[in-house]
Amino acid sequence: MSSANPQGIQAFPDALTDPDAWLEPFDWYREMRTDAPVRYDPSRNAWDVFRYEDVKRVISDNETFSVNPRIAADFEPADEAGQDMILDTMLFQDPPRHDELRDVVDEAFRARAVAEREPRLRELVDTLLDEAIAANDGEFDLVDELAYPFPVIVIADILGVPADDRAQFREWSDSLVAATSGESGDAIAEQQQESLQEMGMYFLSLIQDRREDPQDDLISRIATAELSDGTPLPQQEALGMCMLLLIAGNITTTNLITNAVRCFENNDLFDELAGDEDAIGTAIEEVLRYRAPVQAMTRIARTDVTLGEESIDEGDRLVAWLGSANRDEQKFDESDQFIVDREPTEHLGFGHGTHYCLGAPLARLEARVALSALLSRFDGLAVAETDLSPTRSSFVYGVESLPLQYSGT
Ligand code: HEM
């Protein structure tokens, strides 16, 4: 099967196709860690990996496992250029190409550069919450009003693209992380191609503008970047980089914020955490472990390899279940408990090794700022009674919407 969204190639395993199962996949993970910690699923032509140590190895041992879907035995190139653009980004390239690409934008996402944005982030959250309060009467949807628009506006600011285009960004990002399995799989894959092409055109004109007239923004840096041999970053890679940055940090951060609110509600923590940003920062790490916004990542075996008791062939595809690794009882005490002040852990919520999330400092700051404002500004905050629907993706994990109620501000 080919797909515009190489991570989306991983169709849902049978056990998780039901939306309710995907909302709470953790019992299934536990069974698999015991009964079939490394297992081949013929219906998806992929190996699933569930235990912490195995998952960590699969995502970080670059010599044995590649991020490049092009080396998969069953890889079928799509005709459209959009797929190549995405596959040529750091997320799908192994070292040394990976390192060259990551170096282009690395500095902009380091903790120090990110910390300078904190005042602007606080201002933004306050404005969004003011708008939510003004437009609604005691109830609002956390995703629509804060958790979605906030990270999009932030990355749009960093890149230097008009935040007014954010409705369009949402359409593109949602389409690109959507699962391409199931009845509507082909239609979704087609939609993904369209989104990639539209995004490509959108960024092409911005990159051309910035080459002629560089500004103090990240698109200008990408548009004028040179690689270590002095050659310019090829246009296809510059476009892919912009697209990756726009997609990677949106729905993931949205879900970190909403997953945190669900964890806090379920453990009656709103009052306890309000006003204590350090405690909120610690709690966010536990959310990244307990309800990780990215539950799974794909790799391809570069050589024949034995994992657990299974023999995996070169070119085989593996799905490393970060969400299961994070609940592994061999690694974490009381692994199925949300412990709000748990000592720092080696959770895999942002991955591990070479491909460790570039945006981790930014996502952590965004979540801390958003959650502390949310908990401080409302009295009687609660999640409204509702049926939750999971995010339509087979690797990004969270809910489509989360209505909140409050009694005062
Ligand atoms: C990589 C999760 C936010 C940009 C990753 C990986 C994970 C992840 C698990 C590893 C992928 C792999 O090993 O194959 C998350 C989560 C986020 C988040 C849970 C929010 C809570 C962001 C943000 C940005 C970003 C805000 C930037 C704008 C990236 C990039 C990579 C990446 C560029 C690829 C890094 C590389 O290949 O070297 N992210 N991410 N992410 N993330 Fe994030």
CSV table of C-alpha atoms and ligand atoms in Angstrom, one decimal:
chain,number,residue,atom,x,y,z
A,1,MET,CA,0.0,0.0,0.0
A,2,SER,CA,1.3,3.4,-0.8
A,3,SER,CA,0.2,6.6,0.9
A,4,ALA,CA,0.9,10.3,0.9
A,5,ASN,CA,1.3,10.0,4.7
A,6,PRO,CA,4.1,7.5,5.4
A,7,GLN,CA,3.3,7.4,9.1
A,8,GLY,CA,-0.3,6.8,8.2
A,9,ILE,CA,0.7,3.7,6.3
A,10,GLN,CA,0.4,2.0,9.6
A,11,ALA,CA,-3.3,1.1,9.4
A,12,PHE,CA,-5.0,0.4,12.7
A,13,PRO,CA,-4.5,-3.0,14.2
A,14,ASP,CA,-7.8,-4.9,14.3
A,15,ALA,CA,-7.9,-4.5,18.1
A,16,LEU,CA,-8.0,-0.7,17.8
A,17,THR,CA,-10.3,-0.1,14.8
A,18,ASP,CA,-13.3,0.5,17.1
A,19,PRO,CA,-13.2,4.2,18.2
A,20,ASP,CA,-13.8,3.3,21.9
A,21,ALA,CA,-10.9,0.9,21.8
A,22,TRP,CA,-8.6,3.5,20.4
A,23,LEU,CA,-9.7,6.0,23.1
A,24,GLU,CA,-8.4,3.5,25.7
A,25,PRO,CA,-5.9,1.2,24.1
A,26,PHE,CA,-3.9,0.6,27.3
A,27,ASP,CA,-5.5,-2.8,28.3
A,28,TRP,CA,-4.7,-4.1,24.9
A,29,TYR,CA,-1.2,-2.9,25.1
A,30,ARG,CA,-0.8,-4.7,28.5
A,31,GLU,CA,-2.0,-7.9,27.1
A,32,MET,CA,0.3,-7.6,24.1
A,33,ARG,CA,3.3,-6.9,26.4
A,34,THR,CA,2.7,-10.2,28.1
A,35,ASP,CA,1.4,-12.4,25.3
A,36,ALA,CA,3.0,-11.2,22.1
A,37,PRO,CA,5.5,-8.4,22.8
A,38,VAL,CA,6.9,-8.5,19.3
A,39,ARG,CA,4.3,-9.8,16.8
A,40,TYR,CA,3.8,-9.9,13.1
A,41,ASP,CA,0.4,-8.7,11.9
A,42,PRO,CA,-0.2,-10.1,8.3
A,43,SER,CA,-3.2,-7.8,7.7
A,44,ARG,CA,-0.9,-4.7,7.9
A,45,ASN,CA,2.3,-6.5,6.9
A,46,ALA,CA,4.0,-5.0,9.9
A,47,TRP,CA,5.6,-6.0,13.2
A,48,ASP,CA,4.2,-4.5,16.3
A,49,VAL,CA,6.6,-3.8,19.2
A,50,PHE,CA,5.2,-3.2,22.7
A,51,ARG,CA,7.8,-3.4,25.5
A,52,TYR,CA,9.8,-0.4,26.6
A,53,GLU,CA,13.3,-1.7,26.0
A,54,ASP,CA,12.4,-3.0,22.5
A,55,VAL,CA,10.5,0.1,21.5
A,56,LYS,CA,13.4,2.3,22.7
A,57,ARG,CA,15.9,0.2,20.6
A,58,VAL,CA,13.7,0.3,17.5
A,59,ILE,CA,13.3,4.0,17.5
A,60,SER,CA,16.9,4.9,18.3
A,61,ASP,CA,19.2,2.2,16.9
A,62,ASN,CA,19.8,3.9,13.5
A,63,GLU,CA,22.2,1.2,12.3
A,64,THR,CA,19.6,-1.5,12.5
A,65,PHE,CA,16.3,0.4,12.0
A,66,SER,CA,15.7,3.2,9.4
A,67,VAL,CA,13.1,5.9,9.4
A,68,ASN,CA,13.1,5.9,5.6
A,69,PRO,CA,10.0,4.2,4.2
A,70,ARG,CA,11.6,4.0,0.8
A,71,ILE,CA,13.7,1.1,1.9
A,72,ALA,CA,10.6,-1.0,3.0
A,73,ALA,CA,10.3,-4.2,0.9
A,74,ASP,CA,6.7,-3.3,0.2
A,75,PHE,CA,7.2,0.4,-0.6
A,76,GLU,CA,5.4,1.7,-3.6
A,77,PRO,CA,6.2,5.2,-4.7
A,78,ALA,CA,3.3,7.4,-5.3
A,79,ASP,CA,3.2,9.3,-8.6
A,80,GLU,CA,2.7,12.6,-6.9
A,81,ALA,CA,5.6,14.9,-6.0
A,82,GLY,CA,4.0,15.7,-2.6
A,83,GLN,CA,5.1,12.3,-1.2
A,84,ASP,CA,8.7,12.9,-2.1
A,85,MET,CA,8.7,16.3,-0.4
A,86,ILE,CA,7.6,14.7,2.9
A,87,LEU,CA,9.9,11.7,2.6
A,88,ASP,CA,12.9,14.1,2.0
A,89,THR,CA,12.4,15.7,5.5
A,90,MET,CA,14.5,15.0,8.6
A,91,LEU,CA,11.7,12.8,10.0
A,92,PHE,CA,12.2,10.3,7.2
A,93,GLN,CA,15.9,10.6,6.6
A,94,ASP,CA,18.7,8.7,8.4
A,95,PRO,CA,22.0,10.3,9.3
A,96,PRO,CA,24.1,11.9,7.8
A,97,ARG,CA,21.4,13.6,5.7
A,98,HIS,CA,19.1,13.8,8.8
A,99,ASP,CA,21.7,15.8,10.7
A,100,GLU,CA,22.3,18.3,7.9
A,101,LEU,CA,18.6,19.0,7.6
A,102,ARG,CA,18.0,19.2,11.4
A,103,ASP,CA,21.0,21.7,11.7
A,104,VAL,CA,19.1,24.2,9.5
A,105,VAL,CA,16.4,24.8,12.0
A,106,ASP,CA,17.9,23.4,15.3
A,107,GLU,CA,18.8,26.7,16.9
A,108,ALA,CA,15.3,28.2,16.5
A,109,PHE,CA,13.8,25.3,18.6
A,110,ARG,CA,16.5,25.2,21.4
A,111,ALA,CA,15.2,25.9,24.9
A,112,ARG,CA,16.8,29.3,25.0
A,113,ALA,CA,15.3,30.6,21.8
A,114,VAL,CA,12.0,29.2,22.8
A,115,ALA,CA,12.1,30.8,26.3
A,116,GLU,CA,12.4,34.2,24.6
A,117,ARG,CA,8.9,33.7,23.2
A,118,GLU,CA,7.3,33.1,26.6
A,119,PRO,CA,5.8,36.6,27.0
A,120,ARG,CA,4.2,36.5,23.5
A,121,LEU,CA,2.8,33.0,24.3
A,122,ARG,CA,1.2,34.2,27.5
A,123,GLU,CA,-0.3,37.1,25.7
A,124,LEU,CA,-1.7,34.9,23.0
A,125,VAL,CA,-3.3,32.5,25.5
A,126,ASP,CA,-4.9,35.3,27.3
A,127,THR,CA,-6.4,36.7,24.1
A,128,LEU,CA,-7.7,33.4,23.1
A,129,LEU,CA,-9.3,32.8,26.5
A,130,ASP,CA,-10.8,36.3,26.4
A,131,GLU,CA,-12.4,35.5,23.1
A,132,ALA,CA,-13.7,32.2,24.3
A,133,ILE,CA,-15.3,33.9,27.4
A,134,ALA,CA,-16.8,36.7,25.3
A,135,ALA,CA,-18.2,34.3,22.7
A,136,ASN,CA,-19.7,31.7,25.0
A,137,ASP,CA,-21.7,31.5,28.1
A,138,GLY,CA,-20.2,29.2,30.7
A,139,GLU,CA,-19.1,26.5,28.3
A,140,PHE,CA,-16.6,26.3,25.4
A,141,ASP,CA,-14.8,23.7,23.4
A,142,LEU,CA,-11.2,23.5,24.6
A,143,VAL,CA,-9.9,22.3,21.2
A,144,ASP,CA,-11.6,24.9,19.1
A,145,GLU,CA,-10.9,27.9,21.4
A,146,LEU,CA,-7.4,27.2,22.7
A,147,ALA,CA,-5.7,23.8,22.2
A,148,TYR,CA,-5.9,24.0,18.4
A,149,PRO,CA,-5.4,27.6,17.5
A,150,PHE,CA,-2.7,28.3,20.0
A,151,PRO,CA,0.1,26.1,18.7
A,152,VAL,CA,-0.8,26.9,15.1
A,153,ILE,CA,-0.5,30.7,15.7
A,154,VAL,CA,2.8,30.1,17.5
A,155,ILE,CA,4.4,28.1,14.7
A,156,ALA,CA,3.0,30.5,12.1
A,157,ASP,CA,4.7,33.3,14.0
A,158,ILE,CA,8.0,31.4,14.2
A,159,LEU,CA,7.9,30.5,10.5
A,160,GLY,CA,6.6,33.9,9.5
A,161,VAL,CA,3.4,32.9,7.7
A,162,PRO,CA,0.1,34.8,8.2
A,163,ALA,CA,-1.8,33.4,11.2
A,164,ASP,CA,-5.0,34.3,9.3
A,165,ASP,CA,-4.4,31.3,7.1
A,166,ARG,CA,-4.8,29.0,10.1
A,167,ALA,CA,-8.1,27.5,9.1
A,168,GLN,CA,-6.4,26.3,6.0
A,169,PHE,CA,-3.5,24.9,8.1
A,170,ARG,CA,-5.9,22.9,10.2
A,171,GLU,CA,-7.5,21.3,7.1
A,172,TRP,CA,-4.1,20.3,5.8
A,173,SER,CA,-2.7,19.0,9.2
A,174,ASP,CA,-5.9,17.1,10.0
A,175,SER,CA,-5.9,15.5,6.6
A,176,LEU,CA,-2.2,14.5,6.8
A,177,VAL,CA,-2.3,12.7,10.1
A,178,ALA,CA,-5.6,10.9,9.3
A,179,ALA,CA,-5.6,7.2,9.1
A,180,THR,CA,-5.8,5.9,5.6
A,181,SER,CA,-7.2,2.5,6.5
A,182,GLY,CA,-10.9,1.5,6.5
A,183,GLU,CA,-13.6,2.1,4.0
A,184,SER,CA,-12.8,5.7,3.3
A,185,GLY,CA,-9.1,5.0,3.2
A,186,ASP,CA,-8.7,5.7,-0.6
A,187,ALA,CA,-10.7,8.9,-0.4
A,188,ILE,CA,-8.5,10.1,2.5
A,189,ALA,CA,-5.3,9.2,0.7
A,190,GLU,CA,-6.5,11.2,-2.3
A,191,GLN,CA,-7.3,14.1,0.0
A,192,GLN,CA,-3.8,13.9,1.5
A,193,GLN,CA,-2.3,14.2,-2.0
A,194,GLU,CA,-4.4,17.3,-2.6
A,195,SER,CA,-3.3,18.8,0.8
A,196,LEU,CA,0.3,18.1,0.1
A,197,GLN,CA,0.1,19.8,-3.3
A,198,GLU,CA,-1.7,22.8,-2.0
A,199,MET,CA,0.8,23.2,0.9
A,200,GLY,CA,3.6,22.8,-1.6
A,201,MET,CA,2.3,25.7,-3.7
A,202,TYR,CA,1.6,27.8,-0.6
A,203,PHE,CA,5.1,27.5,0.7
A,204,LEU,CA,6.7,27.7,-2.7
A,205,SER,CA,5.6,31.3,-3.2
A,206,LEU,CA,6.6,32.2,0.4
A,207,ILE,CA,10.0,30.7,-0.1
A,208,GLN,CA,10.5,32.6,-3.4
A,209,ASP,CA,9.5,35.9,-1.7
A,210,ARG,CA,11.9,35.4,1.2
A,211,ARG,CA,14.8,34.5,-1.1
A,212,GLU,CA,14.4,37.9,-2.7
A,213,ASP,CA,13.6,39.7,0.5
A,214,PRO,CA,14.7,37.9,3.6
A,215,GLN,CA,13.0,38.7,6.9
A,216,ASP,CA,13.7,37.9,10.5
A,217,ASP,CA,11.8,34.6,10.4
A,218,LEU,CA,12.4,30.9,10.0
A,219,ILE,CA,11.1,30.7,6.4
A,220,SER,CA,13.8,33.1,5.4
A,221,ARG,CA,16.4,31.0,7.2
A,222,ILE,CA,15.1,27.9,5.4
A,223,ALA,CA,14.9,29.7,2.1
A,224,THR,CA,18.5,30.9,2.2
A,225,ALA,CA,20.1,27.9,4.1
A,226,GLU,CA,23.3,26.3,2.9
A,227,LEU,CA,24.4,22.8,3.6
A,228,SER,CA,27.8,21.9,5.0
A,229,ASP,CA,29.3,21.7,1.5
A,230,GLY,CA,28.3,25.2,0.7
A,231,THR,CA,25.4,24.3,-1.7
A,232,PRO,CA,22.0,25.8,-1.1
A,233,LEU,CA,19.3,23.6,0.6
A,234,PRO,CA,17.4,22.2,-2.4
A,235,GLN,CA,14.0,23.7,-3.0
A,236,GLN,CA,12.2,20.4,-2.5
A,237,GLU,CA,13.8,19.9,0.9
A,238,ALA,CA,13.1,23.6,1.9
A,239,LEU,CA,9.4,23.0,1.1
A,240,GLY,CA,9.3,19.7,2.9
A,241,MET,CA,10.9,21.3,6.0
A,242,CYS,CA,8.2,24.1,6.1
A,243,MET,CA,5.4,21.5,5.7
A,244,LEU,CA,6.9,19.3,8.4
A,245,LEU,CA,7.2,22.1,10.9
A,246,LEU,CA,3.7,23.2,10.3
A,247,ILE,CA,2.2,19.7,10.7
A,248,ALA,CA,4.4,18.2,13.3
A,249,GLY,CA,3.7,20.6,16.1
A,250,ASN,CA,0.0,21.3,15.8
A,251,ILE,CA,-2.3,18.4,16.4
A,252,THR,CA,0.4,16.9,18.7
A,253,THR,CA,0.5,19.9,21.0
A,254,THR,CA,-3.3,20.3,20.8
A,255,ASN,CA,-3.6,16.8,22.1
A,256,LEU,CA,-1.0,17.3,24.8
A,257,ILE,CA,-3.2,20.1,26.2
A,258,THR,CA,-6.5,18.2,25.9
A,259,ASN,CA,-5.0,14.9,27.2
A,260,ALA,CA,-3.7,16.9,30.2
A,261,VAL,CA,-7.1,18.3,31.0
A,262,ARG,CA,-8.6,14.8,30.8
A,263,CYS,CA,-5.9,13.5,33.2
A,264,PHE,CA,-6.4,16.4,35.6
A,265,GLU,CA,-10.2,16.1,35.6
A,266,ASN,CA,-10.1,12.3,36.1
A,267,ASN,CA,-7.8,12.8,39.1
A,268,ASP,CA,-9.5,15.9,40.5
A,269,LEU,CA,-6.5,18.1,40.1
A,270,PHE,CA,-7.8,21.4,38.8
A,271,ASP,CA,-7.6,23.2,42.2
A,272,GLU,CA,-4.5,21.5,43.4
A,273,LEU,CA,-2.5,22.6,40.3
A,274,ALA,CA,-4.0,26.1,39.8
A,275,GLY,CA,-1.3,28.7,40.3
A,276,ASP,CA,1.6,26.2,40.6
A,277,GLU,CA,3.5,26.3,37.3
A,278,ASP,CA,6.3,24.0,38.5
A,279,ALA,CA,3.7,21.4,39.5
A,280,ILE,CA,2.0,21.8,36.1
A,281,GLY,CA,5.4,21.3,34.4
A,282,THR,CA,5.9,18.0,36.3
A,283,ALA,CA,2.3,16.9,35.6
A,284,ILE,CA,2.8,17.5,31.8
A,285,GLU,CA,5.7,15.0,31.8
A,286,GLU,CA,3.3,12.5,33.4
A,287,VAL,CA,0.7,13.2,30.7
A,288,LEU,CA,3.4,12.6,28.0
A,289,ARG,CA,3.9,9.2,29.6
A,290,TYR,CA,0.4,8.3,30.5
A,291,ARG,CA,-1.6,9.6,27.5
A,292,ALA,CA,1.2,10.3,25.0
A,293,PRO,CA,-0.1,12.4,22.0
A,294,VAL,CA,2.0,10.3,19.7
A,295,GLN,CA,1.3,6.6,20.4
A,296,ALA,CA,3.3,5.0,17.6
A,297,MET,CA,6.2,5.5,15.2
A,298,THR,CA,7.2,3.4,12.2
A,299,ARG,CA,10.7,2.0,11.3
A,300,ILE,CA,12.1,-0.3,8.6
A,301,ALA,CA,14.6,-3.0,9.4
A,302,ARG,CA,17.9,-2.3,7.6
A,303,THR,CA,19.3,-5.8,8.2
A,304,ASP,CA,17.9,-9.2,9.4
A,305,VAL,CA,17.5,-8.8,13.1
A,306,THR,CA,16.2,-10.7,16.1
A,307,LEU,CA,13.9,-8.8,18.4
A,308,GLY,CA,12.5,-10.5,21.5
A,309,GLU,CA,12.1,-14.1,20.1
A,310,GLU,CA,11.2,-13.0,16.6
A,311,SER,CA,13.3,-13.0,13.5
A,312,ILE,CA,12.7,-9.9,11.4
A,313,ASP,CA,13.9,-9.6,7.8
A,314,GLU,CA,15.6,-6.7,6.1
A,315,GLY,CA,13.0,-4.4,4.6
A,316,ASP,CA,10.2,-5.4,7.1
A,317,ARG,CA,8.2,-2.6,8.6
A,318,LEU,CA,7.9,-2.2,12.4
A,319,VAL,CA,5.4,-0.2,14.5
A,320,ALA,CA,7.0,0.9,17.8
A,321,TRP,CA,4.2,1.5,20.3
A,322,LEU,CA,5.5,4.5,22.4
A,323,GLY,CA,2.2,4.5,24.2
A,324,SER,CA,2.7,0.9,25.3
A,325,ALA,CA,6.3,1.4,26.2
A,326,ASN,CA,5.2,4.3,28.5
A,327,ARG,CA,3.0,1.9,30.4
A,328,ASP,CA,5.5,-0.9,30.7
A,329,GLU,CA,5.4,-2.3,34.2
A,330,GLN,CA,9.0,-3.5,33.9
A,331,LYS,CA,10.1,0.1,33.5
A,332,PHE,CA,7.6,2.2,35.5
A,333,ASP,CA,6.3,1.6,39.0
A,334,GLU,CA,2.5,1.6,39.1
A,335,SER,CA,2.7,2.2,35.4
A,336,ASP,CA,-1.1,2.3,34.9
A,337,GLN,CA,-1.5,5.0,37.6
A,338,PHE,CA,-1.4,8.7,36.7
A,339,ILE,CA,0.9,10.0,39.4
A,340,VAL,CA,0.9,13.8,39.1
A,341,ASP,CA,4.1,14.4,40.9
A,342,ARG,CA,6.0,11.4,39.6
A,343,GLU,CA,9.8,11.8,39.7
A,344,PRO,CA,11.1,12.6,36.2
A,345,THR,CA,10.9,9.5,34.0
A,346,GLU,CA,12.5,8.3,30.8
A,347,HIS,CA,9.1,8.3,29.0
A,348,LEU,CA,9.2,8.0,25.2
A,349,GLY,CA,6.5,10.6,24.6
A,350,PHE,CA,8.9,12.7,22.4
A,351,GLY,CA,10.7,9.7,21.0
A,352,HIS,CA,14.4,8.9,21.8
A,353,GLY,CA,17.8,9.4,20.1
A,354,THR,CA,18.5,11.0,16.8
A,355,HIS,CA,14.9,11.8,16.0
A,356,TYR,CA,14.0,13.0,19.4
A,357,CYS,CA,11.3,15.6,18.9
A,358,LEU,CA,12.8,18.9,17.7
A,359,GLY,CA,9.8,20.8,19.1
A,360,ALA,CA,9.9,19.3,22.6
A,361,PRO,CA,11.0,22.6,24.4
A,362,LEU,CA,8.3,24.5,22.5
A,363,ALA,CA,5.6,22.0,23.2
A,364,ARG,CA,6.4,21.8,26.9
A,365,LEU,CA,6.3,25.6,27.2
A,366,GLU,CA,3.1,25.9,25.2
A,367,ALA,CA,1.4,23.3,27.3
A,368,ARG,CA,2.6,24.9,30.6
A,369,VAL,CA,1.5,28.4,29.6
A,370,ALA,CA,-1.9,27.2,28.2
A,371,LEU,CA,-2.7,24.9,31.2
A,372,SER,CA,-1.7,27.4,33.9
A,373,ALA,CA,-3.8,30.1,32.3
A,374,LEU,CA,-6.7,27.8,31.9
A,375,LEU,CA,-6.6,26.6,35.5
A,376,SER,CA,-6.1,30.1,37.0
A,377,ARG,CA,-8.8,31.9,35.0
A,378,PHE,CA,-11.9,29.8,35.6
A,379,ASP,CA,-13.8,28.9,38.8
A,380,GLY,CA,-15.6,25.7,38.9
A,381,LEU,CA,-13.9,24.3,35.8
A,382,ALA,CA,-15.1,20.9,34.7
A,383,VAL,CA,-15.3,18.7,31.6
A,384,ALA,CA,-18.9,18.7,30.4
A,385,GLU,CA,-20.7,15.3,30.1
A,386,THR,CA,-20.1,14.2,26.5
A,387,ASP,CA,-19.2,11.2,24.3
A,388,LEU,CA,-15.6,11.6,23.4
A,389,SER,CA,-14.4,10.9,19.8
A,390,PRO,CA,-10.7,10.0,19.3
A,391,THR,CA,-8.5,12.0,16.9
A,392,ARG,CA,-8.8,10.5,13.4
A,393,SER,CA,-5.3,9.1,13.2
A,394,SER,CA,-3.7,5.8,13.8
A,395,PHE,CA,-0.7,7.3,15.6
A,396,VAL,CA,-1.7,10.8,17.0
A,397,TYR,CA,-3.7,10.2,20.1
A,398,GLY,CA,-6.3,12.4,21.8
A,399,VAL,CA,-9.9,13.6,21.3
A,400,GLU,CA,-11.5,15.6,18.5
A,401,SER,CA,-13.2,18.0,21.0
A,402,LEU,CA,-13.4,18.6,24.7
A,403,PRO,CA,-16.3,20.8,26.0
A,404,LEU,CA,-15.5,22.5,29.3
A,405,GLN,CA,-17.9,24.3,31.7
A,406,TYR,CA,-17.2,26.9,34.3
A,407,SER,CA,-19.2,28.8,36.9
A,408,GLY,CA,-17.1,32.0,36.9
A,409,THR,CA,-14.0,33.8,35.8
B,1,HEM,C1,9.8,14.3,16.1
B,1,HEM,C2,6.3,13.9,19.4
B,1,HEM,C3,5.6,18.7,19.2
B,1,HEM,C4,8.6,19.0,15.4
B,1,HEM,C5,8.9,13.8,17.1
B,1,HEM,C6,8.9,12.4,17.5
B,1,HEM,C7,7.9,12.3,18.4
B,1,HEM,C8,7.3,13.6,18.5
B,1,HEM,C9,7.5,11.1,19.2
B,1,HEM,C10,9.9,11.3,17.1
B,1,HEM,C11,9.6,10.8,15.8
B,1,HEM,C12,10.4,9.5,15.4
B,1,HEM,O1,11.2,9.0,16.3
B,1,HEM,O2,10.2,9.0,14.3
B,1,HEM,C13,5.8,15.2,19.6
B,1,HEM,C14,4.8,15.5,20.6
B,1,HEM,C15,4.6,16.9,20.5
B,1,HEM,C16,5.4,17.4,19.5
B,1,HEM,C17,4.1,14.5,21.5
B,1,HEM,C18,3.7,17.8,21.3
B,1,HEM,C19,3.3,17.5,22.5
B,1,HEM,C20,6.3,19.2,18.2
B,1,HEM,C21,6.5,20.6,17.9
B,1,HEM,C22,7.3,20.7,16.8
B,1,HEM,C23,7.7,19.3,16.5
B,1,HEM,C24,5.8,21.8,18.6
B,1,HEM,C25,7.9,21.9,16.0
B,1,HEM,C26,7.3,22.8,15.5
B,1,HEM,C27,9.2,17.7,15.3
B,1,HEM,C28,10.1,17.4,14.3
B,1,HEM,C29,10.5,16.0,14.5
B,1,HEM,C30,9.7,15.6,15.6
B,1,HEM,C31,10.7,18.3,13.2
B,1,HEM,C32,11.5,15.2,13.7
B,1,HEM,C33,12.8,15.3,14.4
B,1,HEM,C34,13.9,14.5,13.7
B,1,HEM,O3,13.6,13.6,12.8
B,1,HEM,O4,15.0,14.7,14.0
B,1,HEM,N1,8.0,14.5,17.7
B,1,HEM,N2,6.1,16.4,18.9
B,1,HEM,N3,7.1,18.5,17.3
B,1,HEM,N4,8.9,16.6,16.1
B,1,HEM,FE1,7.6,16.5,17.6
